[in-house]
């Protein structure tokens, strides 16, 4: 199908004026395909951030960007050893700017992995996912013919905590020859994608987050009650403000948000579905192809991630260290 690239013109192949959807993805040049909820055309609200990122320069590493507003591969820096404070500060800045950063050929031992992650804050211990037995701060995802990969859904990690992690460092130990990519999606762009009406409607809403949606499966009622006492339902604003960048982002994910506080259940489910849609937009995403000893470091507020589970029955072994964050809040 051909569509016009002109903001106001129409052609024989262009949807009629009434089908245009200028508000819905933040760009007057986007058009909706009649009879569907599919919009096509330039995602204009990415331009400012994309240009800002283009102007950045770095002293301590080289940067190869992955996508318009998200993802960058850093090279020329060795994270297995002791890093100078200024290198750590630069990595933290790159993380805030690119939202997820990648390194290649970093044969981290378990100890080096936690030492690196600890330079960015105190590490959490995950109560539900098995750890590397020698290092409790390292969650281990060991998948094989017998153990499926169930991380193929969009999520921020541990939003059921009062203080969800602010970032995570994931190291690939063994990866399949094909498949097993991880995809990251920009939560600032997801917010920018909403039309004014929807954005206005969610301005003061809070979402309720529940560990049991994912981790409650297979638990006895007794176990669930014990864990519920330790991890009660928590509320976080649907729009939160990133404490480093000061930018607002969309903070709703399907894994852990059970409902929107104070809303009728059907309306709440419908709204959550609507708010999760922009994370699926390809223009908001960066996709990372793993090699052994690749490392991804994501900002767990600024992105959601999705680990593709397309490699069964092969083996994929990853370890993750997560850095404790602060309570998500909204600055006005
Ligand atoms: C996760 O969801 O934190 C794991 C990501 C991955 O295994 O790629």
Coordinates of C-alpha atoms and ligand atoms in Angstrom, one line a residue:
X1 CA 0.0 0.0 0.0
X2 CA 1.2 3.5 -0.8
X3 CA 0.5 6.3 1.7
X4 CA 1.2 10.0 1.4
X5 CA 4.1 11.6 3.2
X6 CA 2.5 15.0 3.0
X7 CA 1.0 16.3 6.2
X8 CA -2.1 17.6 4.6
X9 CA -2.4 16.2 1.1
X10 CA -4.3 13.2 0.0
X11 CA -3.7 10.8 -2.9
X12 CA -5.7 8.0 -4.3
X13 CA -3.9 5.8 -1.9
X14 CA -4.2 8.0 1.1
X15 CA -6.8 7.4 3.8
X16 CA -9.5 10.1 3.7
X17 CA -9.2 13.2 5.9
X18 CA -11.6 11.9 8.5
X19 CA -9.5 8.7 8.9
X20 CA -6.4 10.8 9.7
X21 CA -5.2 10.4 13.2
X22 CA -2.9 13.3 13.9
X23 CA -3.3 13.3 17.7
X24 CA -3.0 9.6 18.2
X25 CA 0.7 9.1 17.7
X26 CA 1.9 12.6 18.3
X27 CA 2.5 13.4 14.6
X28 CA 0.3 15.1 12.1
X29 CA 2.0 13.1 9.4
X30 CA 0.6 9.7 10.7
X31 CA -2.4 8.3 9.0
X32 CA -4.8 5.6 10.1
X33 CA -5.6 2.8 7.7
X34 CA -9.4 3.0 7.4
X35 CA -11.3 0.3 9.2
X36 CA -8.4 -0.6 11.5
X37 CA -6.6 0.8 14.5
X38 CA -3.3 0.7 12.5
X39 CA -1.5 4.0 12.0
X40 CA 1.4 4.5 9.7
X41 CA 3.8 7.3 8.9
X42 CA 6.6 9.2 10.7
X43 CA 6.7 9.0 14.5
X44 CA 7.4 12.7 14.8
X45 CA 7.7 13.0 18.6
X46 CA 10.9 11.0 18.5
X47 CA 12.8 13.7 16.6
X48 CA 13.8 16.0 19.5
X49 CA 15.3 13.2 21.6
X50 CA 16.9 11.6 18.6
X51 CA 18.6 14.8 17.7
X52 CA 19.7 15.4 21.3
X53 CA 21.3 12.0 21.4
X54 CA 23.1 12.7 18.1
X55 CA 24.9 15.6 19.7
X56 CA 26.4 13.7 22.6
X57 CA 30.1 13.0 22.8
X58 CA 32.0 10.7 25.2
X59 CA 35.5 10.6 26.7
X60 CA 35.7 7.2 28.1
X61 CA 34.2 4.9 25.4
X62 CA 33.0 4.8 21.9
X63 CA 29.2 4.7 21.2
X64 CA 27.3 3.0 18.4
X65 CA 23.6 3.8 18.8
X66 CA 21.0 1.2 18.1
X67 CA 17.7 3.0 17.4
X68 CA 16.3 6.5 17.3
X69 CA 15.9 7.1 21.0
X70 CA 16.9 3.9 22.7
X71 CA 20.0 1.7 23.0
X72 CA 23.7 2.1 22.4
X73 CA 26.6 -0.3 22.3
X74 CA 29.6 1.0 24.2
X75 CA 33.1 -0.2 23.2
X76 CA 36.7 0.6 24.2
X77 CA 36.0 0.1 27.9
X78 CA 36.6 -3.0 30.0
X79 CA 34.0 -3.5 32.7
X80 CA 35.6 -6.7 34.2
X81 CA 38.2 -4.7 36.1
X82 CA 38.3 -1.7 38.4
X83 CA 36.8 1.4 36.9
X84 CA 37.7 4.9 37.7
X85 CA 35.0 7.1 39.2
X86 CA 34.8 9.2 36.1
X87 CA 34.3 6.1 33.9
X88 CA 31.4 5.0 36.2
X89 CA 29.9 8.5 36.1
X90 CA 30.1 8.4 32.3
X91 CA 28.5 5.0 32.1
X92 CA 25.7 6.2 34.4
X93 CA 25.2 9.2 32.2
X94 CA 25.1 7.0 29.0
X95 CA 22.5 4.8 30.7
X96 CA 20.3 7.8 31.5
X97 CA 20.7 9.1 27.9
X98 CA 20.4 5.9 25.9
X99 CA 18.1 4.0 28.4
X100 CA 19.8 0.7 27.7
X101 CA 23.5 0.2 27.0
X102 CA 25.3 -2.9 25.7
X103 CA 28.9 -4.2 26.0
X104 CA 30.5 -7.0 24.1
X105 CA 33.3 -9.4 25.1
X106 CA 33.1 -8.9 28.8
X107 CA 34.0 -12.3 30.4
X108 CA 32.7 -11.3 33.9
X109 CA 33.1 -13.7 36.7
X110 CA 30.2 -13.7 39.1
X111 CA 32.2 -11.6 41.6
X112 CA 33.2 -9.1 38.8
X113 CA 29.6 -8.9 37.7
X114 CA 28.3 -7.8 41.2
X115 CA 31.4 -5.6 41.7
X116 CA 30.5 -3.7 38.5
X117 CA 26.8 -3.4 39.3
X118 CA 27.5 -2.3 42.8
X119 CA 29.3 0.8 41.5
X120 CA 25.9 2.1 40.6
X121 CA 24.1 1.3 44.0
X122 CA 23.2 -1.3 46.5
X123 CA 22.1 -4.7 44.9
X124 CA 18.8 -6.4 45.6
X125 CA 18.1 -10.0 46.4
X126 CA 15.2 -11.4 44.4
X127 CA 12.8 -13.5 46.6
X128 CA 11.3 -15.5 43.8
X129 CA 13.9 -16.3 41.1
X130 CA 16.8 -18.7 41.9
X131 CA 20.2 -17.1 42.3
X132 CA 23.6 -18.2 41.4
X133 CA 24.2 -20.3 44.4
X134 CA 27.6 -18.7 45.2
X135 CA 26.4 -15.1 44.8
X136 CA 22.8 -14.4 46.1
X137 CA 22.7 -11.0 44.3
X138 CA 22.9 -12.7 40.9
X139 CA 19.6 -14.0 39.6
X140 CA 20.2 -16.9 37.2
X141 CA 18.0 -17.6 34.2
X142 CA 19.0 -21.0 33.0
X143 CA 16.7 -22.2 30.2
X144 CA 16.9 -25.5 28.4
X145 CA 14.6 -28.2 26.9
X146 CA 13.3 -28.8 30.4
X147 CA 13.0 -25.2 31.6
X148 CA 11.1 -22.8 29.4
X149 CA 11.8 -19.1 29.1
X150 CA 8.8 -17.2 30.4
X151 CA 10.1 -13.7 30.2
X152 CA 8.6 -13.1 26.7
X153 CA 6.2 -10.3 27.8
X154 CA 6.8 -6.6 28.2
X155 CA 7.7 -5.6 31.7
X156 CA 9.8 -3.5 34.0
X157 CA 11.4 -5.7 36.7
X158 CA 10.0 -6.0 40.2
X159 CA 7.5 -3.1 40.1
X160 CA 5.7 -5.0 42.9
X161 CA 8.3 -3.7 45.2
X162 CA 7.9 -0.4 47.0
X163 CA 11.3 0.5 45.6
X164 CA 11.7 -1.3 42.3
X165 CA 15.2 -1.7 40.9
X166 CA 16.5 1.4 39.1
X167 CA 18.7 -0.7 36.7
X168 CA 19.8 -4.2 35.9
X169 CA 23.0 -5.7 34.5
X170 CA 22.4 -8.9 32.5
X171 CA 25.4 -11.0 31.4
X172 CA 25.1 -13.8 28.8
X173 CA 26.9 -17.0 29.8
X174 CA 25.5 -19.3 27.2
X175 CA 23.3 -18.4 24.3
X176 CA 21.6 -20.2 21.5
X177 CA 23.0 -20.0 17.9
X178 CA 19.9 -18.2 16.9
X179 CA 17.1 -16.6 18.8
X180 CA 16.9 -15.5 22.5
X181 CA 17.2 -11.8 21.6
X182 CA 16.1 -9.2 24.2
X183 CA 14.0 -6.3 23.1
X184 CA 13.8 -3.0 25.0
X185 CA 11.1 -0.3 24.6
X186 CA 11.3 3.4 25.5
X187 CA 8.8 4.3 28.3
X188 CA 9.3 8.1 27.6
X189 CA 8.3 7.6 24.0
X190 CA 5.3 5.4 25.1
X191 CA 4.0 8.3 27.1
X192 CA 4.6 10.8 24.2
X193 CA 2.6 8.4 22.0
X194 CA -0.6 9.0 23.9
X195 CA -3.1 11.5 22.6
X196 CA -4.0 14.5 24.7
X197 CA -7.3 13.0 25.8
X198 CA -5.8 9.8 27.1
X199 CA -2.9 11.5 28.7
X200 CA -5.3 13.9 30.5
X201 CA -7.3 10.9 31.7
X202 CA -4.3 9.1 33.3
X203 CA -2.7 12.2 34.7
X204 CA -3.6 11.5 38.4
X205 CA -4.1 7.7 38.2
X206 CA -2.1 5.2 40.2
X207 CA -1.6 1.6 39.3
X208 CA -1.7 -1.3 41.7
X209 CA 1.3 -3.7 41.3
X210 CA 1.2 -7.4 42.5
X211 CA 4.0 -10.0 42.5
X212 CA 1.4 -12.8 42.4
X213 CA 0.4 -12.1 38.8
X214 CA 3.6 -13.7 37.7
X215 CA 5.3 -15.3 40.8
X216 CA 2.1 -16.5 42.5
X217 CA 1.7 -19.4 40.0
X218 CA 2.3 -22.8 41.6
X219 CA 2.4 -21.3 45.2
X220 CA 0.3 -22.9 47.9
X221 CA -2.2 -20.6 49.6
X222 CA 0.0 -20.6 52.6
X223 CA 3.1 -19.6 50.7
X224 CA 1.2 -16.9 48.9
X225 CA 0.0 -15.5 52.2
X226 CA 3.5 -15.5 53.7
X227 CA 4.9 -13.7 50.6
X228 CA 1.9 -11.3 50.6
X229 CA 2.8 -10.2 54.1
X230 CA 6.3 -9.4 53.0
X231 CA 5.2 -7.9 49.7
X232 CA 1.8 -6.2 50.0
X233 CA 0.2 -4.7 46.9
X234 CA 1.9 -1.4 46.1
X235 CA 0.7 1.7 44.2
X236 CA 2.8 3.7 41.8
X237 CA 1.7 6.6 39.7
X238 CA 0.8 5.7 36.1
X239 CA 3.0 8.6 34.9
X240 CA 6.2 8.8 36.9
X241 CA 9.1 11.2 36.7
X242 CA 12.5 9.8 36.3
X243 CA 14.6 11.0 39.2
X244 CA 17.8 11.6 37.0
X245 CA 16.5 12.9 33.7
X246 CA 13.4 14.7 35.2
X247 CA 11.3 13.4 32.3
X248 CA 7.9 11.8 32.7
X249 CA 7.4 8.3 31.5
X250 CA 4.7 5.7 31.3
X251 CA 4.9 3.2 34.1
X252 CA 2.4 0.4 33.5
X253 CA 3.3 -3.1 32.6
X254 CA 1.3 -6.3 32.0
X255 CA 3.3 -8.6 34.2
X256 CA 2.7 -6.9 37.5
X257 CA -0.1 -4.2 37.2
X258 CA -3.2 -5.9 38.5
X259 CA -5.5 -2.9 38.2
X260 CA -5.8 0.9 38.2
X261 CA -6.8 2.1 41.7
X262 CA -10.4 3.2 42.1
X263 CA -11.5 2.1 38.6
X264 CA -14.2 -0.4 37.6
X265 CA -12.5 -3.7 36.8
X266 CA -13.5 -3.8 33.1
X267 CA -12.6 -0.2 32.5
X268 CA -9.3 -0.8 34.3
X269 CA -8.4 -3.8 32.1
X270 CA -9.3 -1.8 29.0
X271 CA -7.1 1.1 30.1
X272 CA -4.2 -1.1 30.9
X273 CA -4.4 -2.7 27.5
X274 CA -4.5 0.7 25.9
X275 CA -1.5 1.9 27.9
X276 CA 0.6 -1.1 27.1
X277 CA 0.1 -0.7 23.3
X278 CA 2.8 1.9 22.7
X279 CA 5.5 -0.3 24.1
X280 CA 4.9 -2.6 21.1
X281 CA 5.6 0.1 18.5
X282 CA 8.8 -0.9 16.7
X283 CA 10.0 2.7 16.5
X284 CA 10.2 2.8 20.3
X285 CA 12.4 -0.3 20.5
X286 CA 16.0 -1.6 20.3
X287 CA 16.6 -5.3 19.8
X288 CA 19.8 -6.9 21.1
X289 CA 21.4 -10.0 19.7
X290 CA 23.3 -11.8 22.4
X291 CA 26.8 -13.4 22.1
X292 CA 28.5 -15.1 25.0
X293 CA 29.9 -12.4 27.3
X294 CA 27.6 -9.7 26.0
X295 CA 26.2 -7.5 28.8
X296 CA 23.1 -5.4 28.7
X297 CA 22.6 -2.7 31.4
X298 CA 19.1 -1.2 31.3
X299 CA 17.4 1.6 33.1
X300 CA 14.5 -0.3 34.7
X301 CA 12.3 2.8 34.8
X302 CA 13.0 4.2 31.3
X303 CA 12.5 0.9 29.5
X304 CA 10.4 -2.2 29.5
X305 CA 12.0 -5.4 28.2
X306 CA 10.9 -8.6 26.5
X307 CA 13.1 -11.7 26.3
X308 CA 12.2 -13.6 23.1
X309 CA 11.5 -17.2 23.9
X310 CA 12.1 -18.6 20.4
X311 CA 15.0 -20.9 21.0
X312 CA 13.5 -23.9 22.8
X313 CA 14.9 -26.6 23.2
X314 CA 18.3 -24.9 23.2
X315 CA 20.2 -23.7 26.2
X316 CA 20.3 -20.0 27.2
X317 CA 22.0 -19.0 30.5
X318 CA 22.0 -15.5 31.8
X319 CA 22.8 -13.8 35.1
X320 CA 21.3 -10.6 36.3
X321 CA 22.3 -8.2 39.1
X322 CA 19.7 -5.5 39.9
X323 CA 20.4 -2.2 41.6
X324 CA 17.9 -1.0 44.2
X325 CA 16.0 2.2 43.2
X326 CA 13.9 4.7 44.9
X327 CA 10.1 4.9 45.2
X328 CA 8.6 5.9 41.8
X329 CA 6.9 9.3 42.1
X330 CA 5.6 12.1 40.0
X331 CA 7.1 15.6 40.0
X332 CA 4.7 18.4 39.1
Ligands
LIG1 C1 14.5 -10.5 32.3 O1 13.4 -10.5 32.0 O2 15.0 -9.8 33.2 C2 15.5 -11.4 31.6 C3 15.8 -10.9 30.3 C4 16.5 -11.8 29.4 O3 16.8 -13.0 29.8 O4 16.9 -11.5 28.3

